[in-house]
Amino acid sequence: MQRQAIFIGPNAISPEEAKEMPLTRSAGIVSSVVQNIRLAPRSLTCIVAFTFMATLGCNDKSAPSSATTNQTQSPPKMKMTTAIPPSITTPDTVDTRLGTLKFNDGFPDDATVQKVYDNLDFSRGVQAFMSGMPGASLVAMRTGFQKLRVVNGTILIYEDRLDSKSLFLTGNTDSVYFSTWLNLKDGPLVVESPPKVLAFLDDAWFQYVTDIGNAGRDKGQGGKYLVLPPGYKGEVPKGYLVTQPRTYNLWLMGRGFPVNGDIKPAVEGIKKNLRIYPLAQAKNPPETKFINGSGVEFNTVHSNDFNYFEELNEVVQAEPNEALDPERLGLFASIGIEKGKPFAPDERMKKILTEAAAVGNATSRAILFRTRSNDAHFFPNSAWVTTFAGGYEFLSQPGVRNLDARTMFHYYATGITPAMALKMIGIGSQYAAAFVDSEGKPLDGSKTYKIHLPSNIPAKDFWSFVVYDNQTRSMLQTDQQFPSIGSQTKGIVVNPDTSVDVWFGPTAPAGHEANWVQTVPGKGWNVLLRLYGPLQPWFDKTWKPGEFDLVN
């Protein structure tokens, strides 16, 4: 074994001086043991060096740790010394919302390192809660559907309309919903669309895939859609409307509409014409089954606690990395959610993520109920806001994502399609949400409000109000089966000039029972105004709904 000494310090040491210095770990001496280590198949030399700063006038006492002490003197001016801009340096102490952070000539002490890493993990957890919400939301949807065995060839249909017993983010009571979960792991699927419906496919990250029906390529006449798995290289037969999503799992959502107030024709048309089956069985398709979801109690809403991250992990594990942008996948990986690896946070990380879910939930609620985005408001000094700020892709300008708009929508609602966001006069639908009254106060279930809809309501097909619970963002559960009212409501009173007045409160105002929607004392609520077949006055804002005025 050969030993060599390596000295680092402010002054040079001659070979003669070096011979007289012991190879010990003393202040002012840097020593290392060097040995040649033979490694098969080649001989490599490894030098393991233990280095220590040497100073003039040192003694044999151990020096304090540089990570826990401050500089006792300013460094001398050296030949290469230049003026350093103060803006690029770090003071020895910095007061922040994390507390006082301490540094020794820019090197963070142990307490500071712990604080900033805890904060980094926490902040990334909060961002993962909001940025991963589209995927977690559909995992919750899939979980609810799987309990009813609604997948591929089985369709959930609301033959008697959706009511408040099923927990769906901002579902409506006006149309006949039909929905199912598609899984392409076993190969392409065929979806035969019924005529006269509004339907769409979204992938597992809630990214738009295609419209089906009135706004789709079949133009509402019905057609055969062929859905190919990601990376599919097989033969594609002719005669299909082909689409290829980025994920294996997909959500199919559709609506049929009443005919002269009767929903039976819509139900019959869907059950007669909607078919889903594997392409491999196209010559002899199996039977498509339907389950009536009306009155069924089940949940499709994502968690707001630590379990949220478990839901997020499900979609990350199930889908190709190519289905989502690297930035968000990197964010999820930074908190331990990465494809092909178990999500197993230790006690410290689980505690941090539990708090991150709580703060992420609180932030999402603030963004939804008290949006600070001017782009979200339909009118100045009005409660009415859109949940599609920046369109169905939530872009504030080309190539720039409006992050708050994306969070606002996915915390409140489901369904990504241009038909719900783009200007399509007389086609599709438009939505306006209100969370506060005319004085900017939260809508209170113990109070009574009145709203006036001016004449010539701009809806070619029909309009409606549906009331939602602030907690669940699902329909408010009251004594009324359907917490809603609209132009198709039997007995609704329309004023001679075609305007309409509607009351919301715990009890019906005398003489206005036909135009009343029940609320619950002790419960906060919000409302969506829906316009089906929206007309030009809505888009050019020459027609404006009234505000929610408190009735004394």
PDB file of C-alpha atoms in Angstrom, residues 29-260:
ATOM      1  CA  ILE A  29      -4.115  19.769   7.304  1.00  0.00           C
ATOM      2  CA  VAL A  30      -5.716  17.854   4.498  1.00  0.00           C
ATOM      3  CA  SER A  31      -4.742  14.232   4.165  1.00  0.00           C
ATOM      4  CA  SER A  32      -5.861  11.273   2.192  1.00  0.00           C
ATOM      5  CA  VAL A  33      -5.042   7.657   1.977  1.00  0.00           C
ATOM      6  CA  VAL A  34      -4.419   6.486  -1.513  1.00  0.00           C
ATOM      7  CA  GLN A  35      -4.322   2.883  -2.345  1.00  0.00           C
ATOM      8  CA  ASN A  36      -4.322   0.960  -5.565  1.00  0.00           C
ATOM      9  CA  ILE A  37      -7.320  -1.364  -5.809  1.00  0.00           C
ATOM     10  CA  ARG A  38      -7.329  -4.055  -8.459  1.00  0.00           C
ATOM     11  CA  LEU A  39     -10.817  -4.507 -10.030  1.00  0.00           C
ATOM     12  CA  ALA A  40     -11.563  -7.252 -12.554  1.00  0.00           C
ATOM     13  CA  PRO A  41     -11.272  -7.203 -15.430  1.00  0.00           C
ATOM     14  CA  ARG A  42      -9.093  -4.129 -15.370  1.00  0.00           C
ATOM     15  CA  SER A  43      -6.849  -2.560 -12.779  1.00  0.00           C
ATOM     16  CA  LEU A  44      -8.244   0.802 -11.680  1.00  0.00           C
ATOM     17  CA  THR A  45      -6.745   3.201  -9.219  1.00  0.00           C
ATOM     18  CA  CYS A  46      -9.202   4.632  -6.699  1.00  0.00           C
ATOM     19  CA  ILE A  47      -8.157   7.577  -4.653  1.00  0.00           C
ATOM     20  CA  VAL A  48     -10.233   8.235  -1.591  1.00  0.00           C
ATOM     21  CA  ALA A  49      -9.466  11.677  -0.268  1.00  0.00           C
ATOM     22  CA  PHE A  50     -10.497  13.244   3.011  1.00  0.00           C
ATOM     23  CA  THR A  51     -10.029  16.971   2.597  1.00  0.00           C
ATOM     24  CA  PHE A  52     -10.022  19.730   5.186  1.00  0.00           C
ATOM     25  CA  MET A  53      -9.471  23.458   4.854  1.00  0.00           C
ATOM     26  CA  ALA A  54      -6.123  24.653   6.159  1.00  0.00           C
ATOM     27  CA  THR A  55      -5.699  28.107   7.628  1.00  0.00           C
ATOM     28  CA  LEU A  56      -2.694  30.102   8.788  1.00  0.00           C
ATOM     29  CA  GLY A  57      -2.019  30.033  12.466  1.00  0.00           C
ATOM     30  CA  CYS A  58      -4.070  26.882  13.049  1.00  0.00           C
ATOM     31  CA  ASN A  59      -3.740  24.589  16.025  1.00  0.00           C
ATOM     32  CA  ASP A  60      -4.693  20.999  16.687  1.00  0.00           C
ATOM     33  CA  LYS A  61      -8.245  21.742  17.919  1.00  0.00           C
ATOM     34  CA  SER A  62     -11.113  20.523  15.759  1.00  0.00           C
ATOM     35  CA  ALA A  63     -12.688  23.231  13.599  1.00  0.00           C
ATOM     36  CA  PRO A  64     -16.441  23.908  13.871  1.00  0.00           C
ATOM     37  CA  SER A  65     -18.654  22.622  11.036  1.00  0.00           C
ATOM     38  CA  SER A  66     -18.867  25.145   8.206  1.00  0.00           C
ATOM     39  CA  ALA A  67     -22.529  24.192   7.655  1.00  0.00           C
ATOM     40  CA  THR A  68     -23.544  25.385  11.108  1.00  0.00           C
ATOM     41  CA  THR A  69     -21.393  28.476  11.642  1.00  0.00           C
ATOM     42  CA  ASN A  70     -21.095  31.836   9.946  1.00  0.00           C
ATOM     43  CA  GLN A  71     -17.993  33.279   8.409  1.00  0.00           C
ATOM     44  CA  THR A  72     -15.898  34.913  11.121  1.00  0.00           C
ATOM     45  CA  GLN A  73     -14.031  37.068   8.686  1.00  0.00           C
ATOM     46  CA  SER A  74     -14.380  38.426   5.197  1.00  0.00           C
ATOM     47  CA  PRO A  75     -12.326  36.636   2.555  1.00  0.00           C
ATOM     48  CA  PRO A  76      -9.206  38.513   1.448  1.00  0.00           C
ATOM     49  CA  LYS A  77      -9.072  40.190  -1.921  1.00  0.00           C
ATOM     50  CA  MET A  78      -7.333  37.860  -4.336  1.00  0.00           C
ATOM     51  CA  LYS A  79      -5.703  38.508  -7.706  1.00  0.00           C
ATOM     52  CA  MET A  80      -8.821  37.370  -9.583  1.00  0.00           C
ATOM     53  CA  THR A  81     -11.333  39.056  -7.260  1.00  0.00           C
ATOM     54  CA  THR A  82     -14.034  41.127  -9.017  1.00  0.00           C
ATOM     55  CA  ALA A  83     -17.094  42.984  -7.801  1.00  0.00           C
ATOM     56  CA  ILE A  84     -19.953  40.482  -7.355  1.00  0.00           C
ATOM     57  CA  PRO A  85     -23.523  41.776  -7.921  1.00  0.00           C
ATOM     58  CA  PRO A  86     -25.404  41.509  -4.601  1.00  0.00           C
ATOM     59  CA  SER A  87     -28.490  40.213  -6.437  1.00  0.00           C
ATOM     60  CA  ILE A  88     -26.796  36.909  -7.249  1.00  0.00           C
ATOM     61  CA  THR A  89     -25.643  36.196  -3.693  1.00  0.00           C
ATOM     62  CA  THR A  90     -27.502  34.824  -0.666  1.00  0.00           C
ATOM     63  CA  PRO A  91     -27.375  36.532   2.767  1.00  0.00           C
ATOM     64  CA  ASP A  92     -26.468  34.486   5.829  1.00  0.00           C
ATOM     65  CA  THR A  93     -30.093  34.727   7.024  1.00  0.00           C
ATOM     66  CA  VAL A  94     -33.268  35.108   4.977  1.00  0.00           C
ATOM     67  CA  ASP A  95     -36.692  35.596   6.562  1.00  0.00           C
ATOM     68  CA  THR A  96     -39.468  33.792   4.624  1.00  0.00           C
ATOM     69  CA  ARG A  97     -42.891  32.251   5.171  1.00  0.00           C
ATOM     70  CA  LEU A  98     -40.987  29.073   6.031  1.00  0.00           C
ATOM     71  CA  GLY A  99     -39.203  30.878   8.866  1.00  0.00           C
ATOM     72  CA  THR A 100     -35.606  32.075   8.958  1.00  0.00           C
ATOM     73  CA  LEU A 101     -33.367  30.283   6.479  1.00  0.00           C
ATOM     74  CA  LYS A 102     -29.668  30.215   7.340  1.00  0.00           C
ATOM     75  CA  PHE A 103     -26.589  29.944   5.119  1.00  0.00           C
ATOM     76  CA  ASN A 104     -22.836  29.961   5.549  1.00  0.00           C
ATOM     77  CA  ASP A 105     -21.464  31.808   2.528  1.00  0.00           C
ATOM     78  CA  GLY A 106     -24.385  30.444   0.494  1.00  0.00           C
ATOM     79  CA  PHE A 107     -24.323  26.914   1.921  1.00  0.00           C
ATOM     80  CA  PRO A 108     -27.684  26.074   3.622  1.00  0.00           C
ATOM     81  CA  ASP A 109     -27.542  24.657   7.126  1.00  0.00           C
ATOM     82  CA  ASP A 110     -29.232  21.354   7.957  1.00  0.00           C
ATOM     83  CA  ALA A 111     -32.415  22.937   9.321  1.00  0.00           C
ATOM     84  CA  THR A 112     -32.798  25.044   6.175  1.00  0.00           C
ATOM     85  CA  VAL A 113     -32.313  22.032   3.925  1.00  0.00           C
ATOM     86  CA  GLN A 114     -35.050  20.176   5.795  1.00  0.00           C
ATOM     87  CA  LYS A 115     -37.445  23.121   5.622  1.00  0.00           C
ATOM     88  CA  VAL A 116     -37.060  23.729   1.910  1.00  0.00           C
ATOM     89  CA  TYR A 117     -37.350  20.049   0.978  1.00  0.00           C
ATOM     90  CA  ASP A 118     -40.484  19.698   3.083  1.00  0.00           C
ATOM     91  CA  ASN A 119     -41.860  22.773   1.347  1.00  0.00           C
ATOM     92  CA  LEU A 120     -40.842  21.503  -2.092  1.00  0.00           C
ATOM     93  CA  ASP A 121     -42.583  18.175  -1.554  1.00  0.00           C
ATOM     94  CA  PHE A 122     -45.639  19.942  -0.143  1.00  0.00           C
ATOM     95  CA  SER A 123     -45.901  22.478  -2.983  1.00  0.00           C
ATOM     96  CA  ARG A 124     -45.489  19.755  -5.583  1.00  0.00           C
ATOM     97  CA  GLY A 125     -48.203  17.772  -3.841  1.00  0.00           C
ATOM     98  CA  VAL A 126     -50.563  20.749  -4.037  1.00  0.00           C
ATOM     99  CA  GLN A 127     -49.764  21.255  -7.714  1.00  0.00           C
ATOM    100  CA  ALA A 128     -50.191  17.533  -8.398  1.00  0.00           C
ATOM    101  CA  PHE A 129     -53.636  17.699  -6.773  1.00  0.00           C
ATOM    102  CA  MET A 130     -54.759  20.445  -9.138  1.00  0.00           C
ATOM    103  CA  SER A 131     -52.872  19.375 -12.272  1.00  0.00           C
ATOM    104  CA  GLY A 132     -53.749  15.690 -11.975  1.00  0.00           C
ATOM    105  CA  MET A 133     -57.432  16.296 -11.273  1.00  0.00           C
ATOM    106  CA  PRO A 134     -58.640  15.393 -14.785  1.00  0.00           C
ATOM    107  CA  GLY A 135     -57.211  11.884 -14.430  1.00  0.00           C
ATOM    108  CA  ALA A 136     -58.276  11.370 -10.811  1.00  0.00           C
ATOM    109  CA  SER A 137     -61.796  12.511 -11.696  1.00  0.00           C
ATOM    110  CA  LEU A 138     -62.157   9.836 -14.354  1.00  0.00           C
ATOM    111  CA  VAL A 139     -60.655   7.176 -12.084  1.00  0.00           C
ATOM    112  CA  ALA A 140     -63.495   7.958  -9.657  1.00  0.00           C
ATOM    113  CA  MET A 141     -65.940   7.729 -12.569  1.00  0.00           C
ATOM    114  CA  ARG A 142     -64.511   4.359 -13.608  1.00  0.00           C
ATOM    115  CA  THR A 143     -64.637   3.071 -10.009  1.00  0.00           C
ATOM    116  CA  GLY A 144     -68.326   3.946  -9.778  1.00  0.00           C
ATOM    117  CA  PHE A 145     -69.088   2.351 -13.134  1.00  0.00           C
ATOM    118  CA  GLN A 146     -67.156  -0.812 -12.338  1.00  0.00           C
ATOM    119  CA  LYS A 147     -69.281  -1.367  -9.236  1.00  0.00           C
ATOM    120  CA  LEU A 148     -72.290  -1.501 -11.567  1.00  0.00           C
ATOM    121  CA  ARG A 149     -70.285  -3.547 -14.125  1.00  0.00           C
ATOM    122  CA  VAL A 150     -70.750  -0.827 -16.706  1.00  0.00           C
ATOM    123  CA  VAL A 151     -67.903  -1.360 -19.173  1.00  0.00           C
ATOM    124  CA  ASN A 152     -67.591  -1.969 -22.935  1.00  0.00           C
ATOM    125  CA  GLY A 153     -70.785  -3.837 -23.913  1.00  0.00           C
ATOM    126  CA  THR A 154     -72.901  -2.639 -20.960  1.00  0.00           C
ATOM    127  CA  ILE A 155     -74.456   0.835 -20.998  1.00  0.00           C
ATOM    128  CA  LEU A 156     -75.715   2.903 -18.064  1.00  0.00           C
ATOM    129  CA  ILE A 157     -78.872   4.733 -19.141  1.00  0.00           C
ATOM    130  CA  TYR A 158     -81.086   7.030 -17.102  1.00  0.00           C
ATOM    131  CA  GLU A 159     -84.488   5.984 -18.391  1.00  0.00           C
ATOM    132  CA  ASP A 160     -86.275   8.120 -15.794  1.00  0.00           C
ATOM    133  CA  ARG A 161     -83.625  10.879 -15.843  1.00  0.00           C
ATOM    134  CA  LEU A 162     -80.732  11.452 -13.470  1.00  0.00           C
ATOM    135  CA  ASP A 163     -81.723  12.447  -9.946  1.00  0.00           C
ATOM    136  CA  SER A 164     -79.787  13.542  -6.873  1.00  0.00           C
ATOM    137  CA  LYS A 165     -79.196  10.040  -5.484  1.00  0.00           C
ATOM    138  CA  SER A 166     -76.347   9.466  -7.946  1.00  0.00           C
ATOM    139  CA  LEU A 167     -73.302  11.611  -7.199  1.00  0.00           C
ATOM    140  CA  PHE A 168     -72.197  13.092 -10.532  1.00  0.00           C
ATOM    141  CA  LEU A 169     -70.379  16.390 -10.914  1.00  0.00           C
ATOM    142  CA  THR A 170     -73.008  18.841 -12.249  1.00  0.00           C
ATOM    143  CA  GLY A 171     -75.245  16.297 -13.933  1.00  0.00           C
ATOM    144  CA  ASN A 172     -78.536  17.530 -15.362  1.00  0.00           C
ATOM    145  CA  THR A 173     -82.154  16.447 -15.077  1.00  0.00           C
ATOM    146  CA  ASP A 174     -83.205  17.582 -18.546  1.00  0.00           C
ATOM    147  CA  SER A 175     -81.843  14.923 -20.877  1.00  0.00           C
ATOM    148  CA  VAL A 176     -81.550  11.151 -21.037  1.00  0.00           C
ATOM    149  CA  TYR A 177     -77.976  10.316 -20.065  1.00  0.00           C
ATOM    150  CA  PHE A 178     -76.256   7.237 -21.393  1.00  0.00           C
ATOM    151  CA  SER A 179     -72.693   6.377 -20.487  1.00  0.00           C
ATOM    152  CA  THR A 180     -70.124   3.607 -20.238  1.00  0.00           C
ATOM    153  CA  TRP A 181     -66.440   2.927 -19.747  1.00  0.00           C
ATOM    154  CA  LEU A 182     -64.415   1.600 -22.685  1.00  0.00           C
ATOM    155  CA  ASN A 183     -61.244  -0.468 -22.362  1.00  0.00           C
ATOM    156  CA  LEU A 184     -59.137  -1.037 -25.477  1.00  0.00           C
ATOM    157  CA  LYS A 185     -56.598  -3.410 -23.939  1.00  0.00           C
ATOM    158  CA  ASP A 186     -58.065  -6.348 -25.915  1.00  0.00           C
ATOM    159  CA  GLY A 187     -58.237  -4.505 -29.220  1.00  0.00           C
ATOM    160  CA  PRO A 188     -60.390  -2.059 -31.226  1.00  0.00           C
ATOM    161  CA  LEU A 189     -64.010  -1.423 -30.311  1.00  0.00           C
ATOM    162  CA  VAL A 190     -66.952  -0.405 -32.494  1.00  0.00           C
ATOM    163  CA  VAL A 191     -69.415   2.182 -31.212  1.00  0.00           C
ATOM    164  CA  GLU A 192     -72.656   2.406 -33.195  1.00  0.00           C
ATOM    165  CA  SER A 193     -74.182   5.796 -32.454  1.00  0.00           C
ATOM    166  CA  PRO A 194     -77.926   6.419 -32.190  1.00  0.00           C
ATOM    167  CA  PRO A 195     -79.341   9.347 -34.187  1.00  0.00           C
ATOM    168  CA  LYS A 196     -80.246  12.684 -32.605  1.00  0.00           C
ATOM    169  CA  VAL A 197     -77.925  12.524 -29.603  1.00  0.00           C
ATOM    170  CA  LEU A 198     -75.078  14.638 -28.260  1.00  0.00           C
ATOM    171  CA  ALA A 199     -72.218  12.356 -27.251  1.00  0.00           C
ATOM    172  CA  PHE A 200     -68.438  12.345 -27.008  1.00  0.00           C
ATOM    173  CA  LEU A 201     -65.405  10.283 -26.081  1.00  0.00           C
ATOM    174  CA  ASP A 202     -62.784  11.545 -23.603  1.00  0.00           C
ATOM    175  CA  ASP A 203     -59.572   9.692 -22.806  1.00  0.00           C
ATOM    176  CA  ALA A 204     -58.398   8.668 -19.338  1.00  0.00           C
ATOM    177  CA  TRP A 205     -56.750  12.073 -18.774  1.00  0.00           C
ATOM    178  CA  PHE A 206     -60.008  13.830 -19.744  1.00  0.00           C
ATOM    179  CA  GLN A 207     -58.577  14.883 -23.082  1.00  0.00           C
ATOM    180  CA  TYR A 208     -61.017  15.290 -25.947  1.00  0.00           C
ATOM    181  CA  VAL A 209     -61.101  12.407 -28.444  1.00  0.00           C
ATOM    182  CA  THR A 210     -64.144  12.851 -30.687  1.00  0.00           C
ATOM    183  CA  ASP A 211     -67.761  13.975 -30.799  1.00  0.00           C
ATOM    184  CA  ILE A 212     -70.513  11.527 -31.664  1.00  0.00           C
ATOM    185  CA  GLY A 213     -74.017  12.401 -32.814  1.00  0.00           C
ATOM    186  CA  ASN A 214     -75.312  15.909 -33.563  1.00  0.00           C
ATOM    187  CA  ALA A 215     -71.881  17.540 -33.202  1.00  0.00           C
ATOM    188  CA  GLY A 216     -69.983  14.529 -34.533  1.00  0.00           C
ATOM    189  CA  ARG A 217     -68.990  13.268 -37.944  1.00  0.00           C
ATOM    190  CA  ASP A 218     -72.266  11.387 -38.354  1.00  0.00           C
ATOM    191  CA  LYS A 219     -74.124  14.757 -38.099  1.00  0.00           C
ATOM    192  CA  GLY A 220     -76.766  13.255 -35.838  1.00  0.00           C
ATOM    193  CA  GLN A 221     -77.782  10.608 -38.356  1.00  0.00           C
ATOM    194  CA  GLY A 222     -76.099   7.762 -36.520  1.00  0.00           C
ATOM    195  CA  GLY A 223     -72.909   6.037 -37.605  1.00  0.00           C
ATOM    196  CA  LYS A 224     -70.271   3.446 -36.799  1.00  0.00           C
ATOM    197  CA  TYR A 225     -67.197   4.723 -34.953  1.00  0.00           C
ATOM    198  CA  LEU A 226     -64.108   2.533 -34.811  1.00  0.00           C
ATOM    199  CA  VAL A 227     -61.945   3.230 -31.746  1.00  0.00           C
ATOM    200  CA  LEU A 228     -58.345   2.003 -32.083  1.00  0.00           C
ATOM    201  CA  PRO A 229     -55.984   1.387 -29.133  1.00  0.00           C
ATOM    202  CA  PRO A 230     -52.837   3.508 -28.767  1.00  0.00           C
ATOM    203  CA  GLY A 231     -50.115   2.306 -31.114  1.00  0.00           C
ATOM    204  CA  TYR A 232     -52.467   0.031 -33.080  1.00  0.00           C
ATOM    205  CA  LYS A 233     -50.826  -1.143 -36.311  1.00  0.00           C
ATOM    206  CA  GLY A 234     -53.376  -3.674 -37.521  1.00  0.00           C
ATOM    207  CA  GLU A 235     -55.677  -3.515 -40.492  1.00  0.00           C
ATOM    208  CA  VAL A 236     -58.335  -0.794 -40.431  1.00  0.00           C
ATOM    209  CA  PRO A 237     -61.432  -1.829 -42.373  1.00  0.00           C
ATOM    210  CA  LYS A 238     -63.356   0.670 -44.481  1.00  0.00           C
ATOM    211  CA  GLY A 239     -66.808   2.006 -43.652  1.00  0.00           C
ATOM    212  CA  TYR A 240     -66.026   3.301 -40.159  1.00  0.00           C
ATOM    213  CA  LEU A 241     -65.504   6.729 -38.632  1.00  0.00           C
ATOM    214  CA  VAL A 242     -62.061   6.039 -37.203  1.00  0.00           C
ATOM    215  CA  THR A 243     -60.552   7.585 -34.087  1.00  0.00           C
ATOM    216  CA  GLN A 244     -57.412   6.665 -32.141  1.00  0.00           C
ATOM    217  CA  PRO A 245     -57.072   8.010 -28.586  1.00  0.00           C
ATOM    218  CA  ARG A 246     -53.872   8.258 -26.562  1.00  0.00           C
ATOM    219  CA  THR A 247     -55.114   6.046 -23.717  1.00  0.00           C
ATOM    220  CA  TYR A 248     -56.557   2.544 -23.419  1.00  0.00           C
ATOM    221  CA  ASN A 249     -59.365   3.627 -21.115  1.00  0.00           C
ATOM    222  CA  LEU A 250     -62.069   5.990 -22.365  1.00  0.00           C
ATOM    223  CA  TRP A 251     -65.269   7.537 -21.097  1.00  0.00           C
ATOM    224  CA  LEU A 252     -68.304   7.586 -23.396  1.00  0.00           C
ATOM    225  CA  MET A 253     -70.937  10.119 -22.396  1.00  0.00           C
ATOM    226  CA  GLY A 254     -74.094  10.998 -24.298  1.00  0.00           C
ATOM    227  CA  ARG A 255     -77.462  12.665 -24.026  1.00  0.00           C
ATOM    228  CA  GLY A 256     -80.774  12.079 -25.740  1.00  0.00           C
ATOM    229  CA  PHE A 257     -83.414  14.794 -25.657  1.00  0.00           C
ATOM    230  CA  PRO A 258     -87.142  14.941 -24.968  1.00  0.00           C
ATOM    231  CA  VAL A 259     -89.595  15.238 -27.831  1.00  0.00           C
ATOM    232  CA  ASN A 260     -92.367  17.679 -26.906  1.00  0.00           C
TER     233      ASN A 260
END
